XYZ file of C-alpha atoms in Angstrom:
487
model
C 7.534 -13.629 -4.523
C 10.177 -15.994 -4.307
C 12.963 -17.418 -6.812
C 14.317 -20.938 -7.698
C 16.457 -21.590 -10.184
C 15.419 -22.490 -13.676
C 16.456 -26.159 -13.524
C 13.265 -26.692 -10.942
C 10.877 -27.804 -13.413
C 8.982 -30.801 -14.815
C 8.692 -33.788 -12.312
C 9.915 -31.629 -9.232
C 7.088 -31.501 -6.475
C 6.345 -28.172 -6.054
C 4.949 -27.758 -9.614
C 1.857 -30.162 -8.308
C 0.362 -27.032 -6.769
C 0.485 -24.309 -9.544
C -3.570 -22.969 -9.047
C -3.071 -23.432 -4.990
C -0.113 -21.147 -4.836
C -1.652 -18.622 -7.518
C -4.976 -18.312 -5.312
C -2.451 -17.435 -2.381
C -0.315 -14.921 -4.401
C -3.238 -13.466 -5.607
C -4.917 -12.835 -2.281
C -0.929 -11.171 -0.924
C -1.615 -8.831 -4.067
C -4.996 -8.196 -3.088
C -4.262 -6.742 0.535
C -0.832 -5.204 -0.377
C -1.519 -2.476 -3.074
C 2.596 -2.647 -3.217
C 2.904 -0.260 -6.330
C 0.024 2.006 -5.858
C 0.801 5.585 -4.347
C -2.822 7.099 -3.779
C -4.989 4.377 -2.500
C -5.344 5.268 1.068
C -6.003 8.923 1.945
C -5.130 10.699 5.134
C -7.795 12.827 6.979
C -11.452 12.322 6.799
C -12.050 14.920 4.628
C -9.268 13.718 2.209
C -10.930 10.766 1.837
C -14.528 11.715 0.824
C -12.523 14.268 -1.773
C -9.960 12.103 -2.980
C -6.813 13.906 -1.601
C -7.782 16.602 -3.774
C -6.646 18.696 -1.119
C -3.445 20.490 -2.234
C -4.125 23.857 -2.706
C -6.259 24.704 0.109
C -6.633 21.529 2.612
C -8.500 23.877 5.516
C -8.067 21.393 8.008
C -5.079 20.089 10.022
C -4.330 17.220 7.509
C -2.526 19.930 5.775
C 0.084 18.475 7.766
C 0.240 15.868 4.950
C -0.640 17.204 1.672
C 0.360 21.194 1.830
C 2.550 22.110 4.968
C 1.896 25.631 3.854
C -1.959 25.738 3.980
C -1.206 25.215 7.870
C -0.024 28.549 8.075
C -3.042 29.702 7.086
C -5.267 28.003 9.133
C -7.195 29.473 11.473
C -8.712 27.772 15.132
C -6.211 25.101 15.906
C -7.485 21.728 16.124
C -7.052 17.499 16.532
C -8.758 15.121 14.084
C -8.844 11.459 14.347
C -9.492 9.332 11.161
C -11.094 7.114 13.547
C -11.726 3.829 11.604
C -11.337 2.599 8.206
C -12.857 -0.347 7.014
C -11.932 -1.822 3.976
C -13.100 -4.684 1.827
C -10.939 -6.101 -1.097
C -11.869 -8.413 -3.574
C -9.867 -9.641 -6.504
C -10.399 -12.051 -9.604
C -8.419 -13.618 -12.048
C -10.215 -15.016 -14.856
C -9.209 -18.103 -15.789
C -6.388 -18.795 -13.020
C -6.352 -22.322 -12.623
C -7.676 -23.047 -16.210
C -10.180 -22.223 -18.586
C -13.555 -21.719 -16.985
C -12.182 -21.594 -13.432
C -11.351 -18.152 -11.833
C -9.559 -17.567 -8.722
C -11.096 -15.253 -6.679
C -10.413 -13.794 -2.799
C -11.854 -11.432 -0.815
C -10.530 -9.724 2.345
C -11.728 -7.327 5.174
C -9.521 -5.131 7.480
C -9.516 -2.189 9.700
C -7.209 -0.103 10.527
C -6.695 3.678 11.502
C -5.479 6.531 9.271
C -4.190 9.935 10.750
C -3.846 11.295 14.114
C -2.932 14.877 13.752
C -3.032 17.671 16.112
C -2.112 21.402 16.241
C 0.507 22.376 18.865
C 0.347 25.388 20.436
C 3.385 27.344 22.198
C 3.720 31.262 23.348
C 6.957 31.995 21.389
C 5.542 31.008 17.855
C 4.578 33.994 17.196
C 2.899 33.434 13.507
C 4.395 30.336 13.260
C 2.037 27.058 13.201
C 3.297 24.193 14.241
C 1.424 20.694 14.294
C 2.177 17.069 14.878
C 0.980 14.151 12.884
C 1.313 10.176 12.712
C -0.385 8.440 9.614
C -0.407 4.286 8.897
C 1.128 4.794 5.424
C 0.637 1.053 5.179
C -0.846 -1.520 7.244
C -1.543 -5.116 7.364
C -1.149 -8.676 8.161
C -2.608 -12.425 7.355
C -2.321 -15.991 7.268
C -3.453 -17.963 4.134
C -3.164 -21.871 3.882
C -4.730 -24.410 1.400
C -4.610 -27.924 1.734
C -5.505 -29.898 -0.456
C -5.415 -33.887 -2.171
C -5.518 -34.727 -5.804
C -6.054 -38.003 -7.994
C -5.068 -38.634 -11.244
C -2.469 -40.261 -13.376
C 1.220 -39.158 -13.745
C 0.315 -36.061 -11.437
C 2.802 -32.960 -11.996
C 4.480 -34.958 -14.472
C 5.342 -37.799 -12.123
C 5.319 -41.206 -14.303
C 3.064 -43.549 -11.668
C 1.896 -41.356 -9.366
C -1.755 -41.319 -8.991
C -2.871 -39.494 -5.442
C -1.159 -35.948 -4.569
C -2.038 -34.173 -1.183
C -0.548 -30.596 -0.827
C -0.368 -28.036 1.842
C 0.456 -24.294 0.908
C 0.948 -21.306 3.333
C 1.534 -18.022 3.193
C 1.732 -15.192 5.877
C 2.763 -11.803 5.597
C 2.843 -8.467 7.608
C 4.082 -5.466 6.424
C 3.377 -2.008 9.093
C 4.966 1.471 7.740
C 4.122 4.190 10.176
C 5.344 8.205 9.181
C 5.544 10.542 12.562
C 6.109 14.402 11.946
C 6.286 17.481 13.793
C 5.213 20.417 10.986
C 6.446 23.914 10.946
C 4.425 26.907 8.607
C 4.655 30.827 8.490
C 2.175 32.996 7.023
C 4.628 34.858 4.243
C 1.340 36.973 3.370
C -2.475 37.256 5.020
C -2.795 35.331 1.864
C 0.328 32.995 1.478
C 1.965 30.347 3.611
C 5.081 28.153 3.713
C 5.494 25.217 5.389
C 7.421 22.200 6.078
C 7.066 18.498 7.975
C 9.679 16.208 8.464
C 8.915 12.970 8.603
C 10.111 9.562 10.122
C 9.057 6.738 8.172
C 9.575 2.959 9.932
C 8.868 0.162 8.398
C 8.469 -3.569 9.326
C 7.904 -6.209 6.578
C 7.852 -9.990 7.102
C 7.131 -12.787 4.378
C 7.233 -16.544 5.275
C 5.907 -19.258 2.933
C 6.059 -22.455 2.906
C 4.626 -25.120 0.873
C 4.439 -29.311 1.483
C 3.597 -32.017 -1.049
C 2.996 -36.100 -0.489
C 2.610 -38.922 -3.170
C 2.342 -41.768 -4.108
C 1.597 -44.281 -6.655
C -0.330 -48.049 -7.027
C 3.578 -49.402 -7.362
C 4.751 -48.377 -4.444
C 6.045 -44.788 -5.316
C 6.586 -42.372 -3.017
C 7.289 -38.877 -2.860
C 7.967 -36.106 -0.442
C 8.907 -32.740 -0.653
C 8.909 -29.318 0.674
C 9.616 -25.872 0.218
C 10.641 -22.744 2.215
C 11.315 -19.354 2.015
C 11.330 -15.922 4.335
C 11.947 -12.494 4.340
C 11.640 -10.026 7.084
C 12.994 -6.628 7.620
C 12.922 -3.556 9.550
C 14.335 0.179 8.223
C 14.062 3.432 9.230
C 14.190 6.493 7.099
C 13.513 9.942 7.181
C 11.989 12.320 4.244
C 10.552 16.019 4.010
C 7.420 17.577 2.642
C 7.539 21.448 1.964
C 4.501 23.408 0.900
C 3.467 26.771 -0.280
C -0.313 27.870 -0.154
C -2.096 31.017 -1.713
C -5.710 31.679 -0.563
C -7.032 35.120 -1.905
C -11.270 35.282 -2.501
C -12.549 32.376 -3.757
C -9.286 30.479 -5.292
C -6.695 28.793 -3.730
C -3.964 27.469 -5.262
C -0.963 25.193 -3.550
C 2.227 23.587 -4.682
C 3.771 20.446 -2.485
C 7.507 19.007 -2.884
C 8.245 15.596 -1.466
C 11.827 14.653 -0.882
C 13.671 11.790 -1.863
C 14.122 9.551 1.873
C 17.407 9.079 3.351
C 17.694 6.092 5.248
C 18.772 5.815 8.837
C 18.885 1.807 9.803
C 17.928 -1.323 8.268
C 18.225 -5.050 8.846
C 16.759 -7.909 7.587
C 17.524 -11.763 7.299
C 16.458 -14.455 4.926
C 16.218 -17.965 4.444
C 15.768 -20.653 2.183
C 15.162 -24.242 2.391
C 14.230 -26.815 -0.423
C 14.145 -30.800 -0.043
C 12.807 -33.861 -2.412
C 12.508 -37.805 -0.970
C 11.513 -39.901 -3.295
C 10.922 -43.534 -3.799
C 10.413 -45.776 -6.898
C 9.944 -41.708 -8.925
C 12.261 -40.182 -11.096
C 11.517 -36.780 -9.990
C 14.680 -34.822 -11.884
C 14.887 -33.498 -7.735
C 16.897 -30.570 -7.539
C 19.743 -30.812 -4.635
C 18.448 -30.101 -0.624
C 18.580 -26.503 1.012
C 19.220 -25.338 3.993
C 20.091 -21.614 4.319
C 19.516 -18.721 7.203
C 20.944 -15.621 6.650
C 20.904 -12.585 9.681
C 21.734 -9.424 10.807
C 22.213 -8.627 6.815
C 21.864 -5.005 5.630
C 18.575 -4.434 4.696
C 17.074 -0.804 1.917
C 14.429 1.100 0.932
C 13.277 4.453 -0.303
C 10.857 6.659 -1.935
C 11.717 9.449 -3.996
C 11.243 12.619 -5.375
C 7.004 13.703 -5.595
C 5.444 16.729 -6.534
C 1.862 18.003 -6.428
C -0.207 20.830 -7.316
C -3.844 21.516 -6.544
C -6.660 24.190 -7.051
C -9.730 24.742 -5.930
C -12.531 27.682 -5.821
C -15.549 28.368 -4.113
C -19.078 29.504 -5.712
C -20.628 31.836 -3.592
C -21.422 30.378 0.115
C -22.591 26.871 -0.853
C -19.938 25.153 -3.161
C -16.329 24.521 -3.699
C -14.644 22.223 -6.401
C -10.841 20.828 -5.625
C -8.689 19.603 -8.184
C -4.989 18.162 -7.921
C -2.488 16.643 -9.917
C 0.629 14.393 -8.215
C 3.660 13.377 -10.126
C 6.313 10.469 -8.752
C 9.806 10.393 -9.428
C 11.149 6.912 -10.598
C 12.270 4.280 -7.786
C 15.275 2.908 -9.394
C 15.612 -1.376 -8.367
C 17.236 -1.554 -5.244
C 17.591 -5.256 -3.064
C 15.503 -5.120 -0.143
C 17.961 -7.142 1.888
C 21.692 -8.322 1.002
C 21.924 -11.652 0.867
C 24.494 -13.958 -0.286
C 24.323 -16.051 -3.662
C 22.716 -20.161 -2.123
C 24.745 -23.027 -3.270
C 23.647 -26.054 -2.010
C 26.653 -28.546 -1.399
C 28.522 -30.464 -2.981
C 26.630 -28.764 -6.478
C 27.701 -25.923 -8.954
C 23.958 -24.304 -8.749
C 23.666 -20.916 -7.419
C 20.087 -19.272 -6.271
C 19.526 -15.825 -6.341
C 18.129 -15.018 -2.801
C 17.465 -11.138 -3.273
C 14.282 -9.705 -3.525
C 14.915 -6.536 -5.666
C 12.672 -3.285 -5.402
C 11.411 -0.753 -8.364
C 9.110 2.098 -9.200
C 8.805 3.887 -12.263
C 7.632 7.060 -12.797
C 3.812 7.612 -12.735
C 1.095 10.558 -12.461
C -1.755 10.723 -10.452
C -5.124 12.973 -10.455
C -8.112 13.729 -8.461
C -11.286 15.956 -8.425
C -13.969 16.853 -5.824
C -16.822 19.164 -5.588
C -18.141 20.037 -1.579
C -21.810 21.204 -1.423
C -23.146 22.818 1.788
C -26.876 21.261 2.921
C -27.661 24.359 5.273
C -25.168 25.839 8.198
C -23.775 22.206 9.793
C -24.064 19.713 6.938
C -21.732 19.239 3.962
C -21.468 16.187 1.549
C -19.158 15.241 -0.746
C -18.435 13.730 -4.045
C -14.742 12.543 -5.315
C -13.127 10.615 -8.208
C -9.024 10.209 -8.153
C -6.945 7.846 -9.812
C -4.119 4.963 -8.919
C -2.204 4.045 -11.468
C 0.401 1.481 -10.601
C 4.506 2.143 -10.713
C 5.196 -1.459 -11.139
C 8.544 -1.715 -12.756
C 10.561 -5.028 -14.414
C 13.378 -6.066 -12.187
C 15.981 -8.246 -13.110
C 16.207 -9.989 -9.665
C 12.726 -11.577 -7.871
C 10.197 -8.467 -7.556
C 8.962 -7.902 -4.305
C 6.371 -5.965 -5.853
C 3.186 -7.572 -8.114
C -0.052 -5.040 -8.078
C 0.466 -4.022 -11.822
C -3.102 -3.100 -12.455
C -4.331 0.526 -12.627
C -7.197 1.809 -10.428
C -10.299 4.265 -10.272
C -11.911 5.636 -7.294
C -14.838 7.274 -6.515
C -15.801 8.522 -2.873
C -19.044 10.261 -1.088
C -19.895 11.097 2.026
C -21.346 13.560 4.765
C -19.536 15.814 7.152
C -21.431 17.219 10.127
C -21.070 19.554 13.371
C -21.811 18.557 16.583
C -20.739 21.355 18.841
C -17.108 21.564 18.523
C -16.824 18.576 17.163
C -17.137 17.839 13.555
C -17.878 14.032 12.396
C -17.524 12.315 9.701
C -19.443 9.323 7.444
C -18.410 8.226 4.281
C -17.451 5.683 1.624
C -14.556 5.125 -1.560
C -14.910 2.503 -4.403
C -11.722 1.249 -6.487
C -11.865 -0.668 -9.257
C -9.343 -1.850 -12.302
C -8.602 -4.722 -14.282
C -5.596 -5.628 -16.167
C -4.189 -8.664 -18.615
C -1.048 -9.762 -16.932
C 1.819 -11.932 -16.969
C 3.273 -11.170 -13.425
C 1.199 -14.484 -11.602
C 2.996 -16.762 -14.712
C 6.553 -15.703 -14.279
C 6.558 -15.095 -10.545
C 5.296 -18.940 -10.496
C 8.070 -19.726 -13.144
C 10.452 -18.265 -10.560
C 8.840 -20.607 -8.352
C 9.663 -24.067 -10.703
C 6.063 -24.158 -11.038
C 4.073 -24.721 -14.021
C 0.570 -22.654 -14.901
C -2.185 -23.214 -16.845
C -2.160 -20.270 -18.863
C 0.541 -17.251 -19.448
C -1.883 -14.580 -19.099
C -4.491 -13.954 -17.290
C -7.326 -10.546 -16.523
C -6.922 -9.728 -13.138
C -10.266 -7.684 -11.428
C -9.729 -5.690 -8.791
C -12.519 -4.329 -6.361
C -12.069 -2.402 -2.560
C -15.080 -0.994 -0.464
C -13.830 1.762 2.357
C -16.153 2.859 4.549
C -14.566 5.852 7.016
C -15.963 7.189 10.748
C -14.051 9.881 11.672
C -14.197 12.755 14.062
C -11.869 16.242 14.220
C -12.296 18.518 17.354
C -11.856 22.186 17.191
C -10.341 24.158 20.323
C -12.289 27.400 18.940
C -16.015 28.155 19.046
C -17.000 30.951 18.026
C -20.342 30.050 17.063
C -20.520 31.310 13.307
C -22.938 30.268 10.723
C -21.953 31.576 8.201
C -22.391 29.438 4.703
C -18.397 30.020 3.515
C -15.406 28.372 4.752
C -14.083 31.009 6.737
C -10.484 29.659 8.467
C -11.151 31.487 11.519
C -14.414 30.250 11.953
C -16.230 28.132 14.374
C -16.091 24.510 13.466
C -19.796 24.845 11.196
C -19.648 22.349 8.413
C -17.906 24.297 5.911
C -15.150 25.564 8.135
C -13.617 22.013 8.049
């Protein structure tokens, strides 16, 4: 996550701490899912059928994954993805040596999709609809401390007691806010479009402090720095087309490339080594703060295309494919080349950002359990888009994931609820904990390593309908009252 030049190596401090500062990159990985596209869904139905949803979405998170299917739906409505609990656990086998994993586990909750329909007397046809989603979402503090004995610790001739203290916070919020537009072409077709306005706020500090010393007197002290915060604004578009006719729908989605608005950002970097009766190879002392510096980022193009059909007035199976566009590297924020005085040494201060192209799928089958009760059953995959950078990578979950989801949907009234739960797992051999510590000056026991991923989501939602017409009828009928299979 961060980069020192190559000449930090053996006998500089910060190598004393190479399985402390994995355990903390691994747990940044673990609640970041930086390279995965499909790991959250938006809308409670989405989740319990894996955002399987593009062809015929029947409920106002079409304002996400088919503009057009909004056209086409019927009693306008609000839904709240109310709370979303999730649980992340990851391993790496063998992290800090053979026979000792590193593992950490995490829990946070956070909220979804707001979405509602808006409704004005000149539309006409139209639909129009307003959403705001957490595309991403979270924030922590990790710190280890810890104290070592031994002889010539981290390479250190003499020194015999270590005591280190590693921390690492990070928050990174990215909220998208659109207003959606859709026409019904056809009784049977709809177009549609939402422009959204993605802002993002990202902030990385850590910092990392180690003490010697030795039975002859050595001493040594040293300590490391380095943060990265940002905030940019961008704005991309999602355009949708929808056909509904009998039991099949089919639906085609286009996301745009972003263009970017505002960004700014600052770094900084600082690095010092006192030592005493140690020859520690020490690299020079930094102090560098960089502000107000330009700061990027982008997706680009995506496009998806879903199916799904009903079997008579009790089942329906969804199916949807997703394709992304390669994110070609970018630097997150523009900072200048570090040279620490009165030396020729230059450190690299960027944090570069890349995605390359990947292709996603998902399946779900919705079975009715009488007039007001539905449940579900999902499976959808994650692959990541992790791409090689030449410059530090701001981006490290290279491992591929599986999900499976189930749940229950339910009327109350006019109010439909729902209770539900998604498992993703994947596992990888990697080198990306190895070299980012390299990039560190650090030392690591091994240069690969199987990383184990696990996450447990458990979703309460709720979406209200501003229609009752009191049907209970078995099919998914868009006009409808809100029964369980009129999502």
């Amino acid at each position: 996550m961060t980069s020192i030049p190559s000449r930090v190596r053996r006998g500089s401090v910060p190598g004393v701490v190479p399985g402390t500062l994995l355990a903390l990159l691994v747990s940044a990985t673990a609640l970041a899912q930086d390279a995965h596209y499909t790991t959250r869904q938006f809308g409670n139905r989405a989740w319990l059928l894996g955002g399987a949803f593009v062809g015929n979405p029947n409920d106002i998170s079409a304002v996400y994954y088919n503009p057009g299917a909004l056209a086409l739906l019927g009693a306008p409505e609000l839904e709240l993805t109310g709370s979303v609990y999730e649980y992340t656990r990851l391993k790496v086998q063998d992290g800090q040596g053979e026979g000792k994993d590193l593992s950490d586990s995490n829990v946070d909750v956070l909220p979804s999709l707001i979405a509602g329909s808006l409704r004005f007397g000149f539309l006409g046809k139209s639909r129009m609809a307003y959403s705001l989603l957490t595309r991403q979402g979270f924030s922590y503090s990790l710190q280890s401390r810890g104290t070592r004995t031994g002889t010539d610790l981290a390479g250190v001739r003499g020194l015999d007691m270590l005591s280190t203290d590693v921390r690492l916070d990070q928050t990174v919020s990215e909220f998208w806010t659109g207003v959606s537009w859709a026409y019904p072409v056809t009784e049977h077709l709809g177009l549609g479009l939402t422009p959204f306005v993605a802002t993002r706020h990202h902030e990385l500090r850590f910092q990392t402090q180690a003490q010697g010393s030795g039975a002859a007197g050595q001493q040594l002290l040293a300590t490391l720095g380095r943060d990265l915060e940002f905030d940019h604004v961008r704005v991309l578009l999602k355009l949708g087309a929808s056909y509904q006719h009998g039991p099949w729908a089919l639906g085609l989605s286009v996301t745009t490339p972003s263009l970017a608005l505002w960004g700014r950002g600052s770094v900084g970097f600082e690095r010092a080594v006192q030592s005493q009766g140690v020859d520690t190879n020490a690299p020079a002392a930094v102090f560098d703060f960089q502000e107000d510096l330009p700061a990027h980022f982008c997706n680009s193009w995506a496009a998806a295309f879903g199916v799904s059909r009903s079997f008579g007035d009790s089942t329906a199976v969804y199916a949807s494919v997703e394709g992304y566009a390669r994110v070609s590297s970018i630097t997150l924020v523009d900072a200048q080349p570090i040279v620490p005085r009165d030396t020729t040494e230059s450190i690299d201060g960027d944090y570069a950002f890349a995605l390359k192209p990947v292709l996603n799928g998902a399946l779900g089958v919705e079975q009715a359990l009488g007039d007001r009760v539905r449940v579900y059953l999902s499976g959808h995959t994650d692959f990541s888009a992790l791409e090689q950078t030449q410059s530090t990578n701001a981006l490290v979950g290279g491992w591929d994931l599986y999900h499976a989801a189930s749940g229950i949907h339910f009327v109350l009234g006019r109010s439909r609820f729902t209770l539900g739960g998604d498992l993703a797992w994947g596992n990888k051999q990697t080198t990306r904990f190895a070299e980012t510590l390299q990039q560190l000056g650090l030392s690591t026991p091994m240069r690969a390593q199987d990383v184990h991923f696990f996450q447990a989501t458990l979703l309460v939602g709720a979406s209200f309908s501003f229609k009752d017409t009191r049907s209970t009828s078995g099919k998914g009928s868009v006009e409808e009252a809100p029964t369980a299979d009129s999502p």
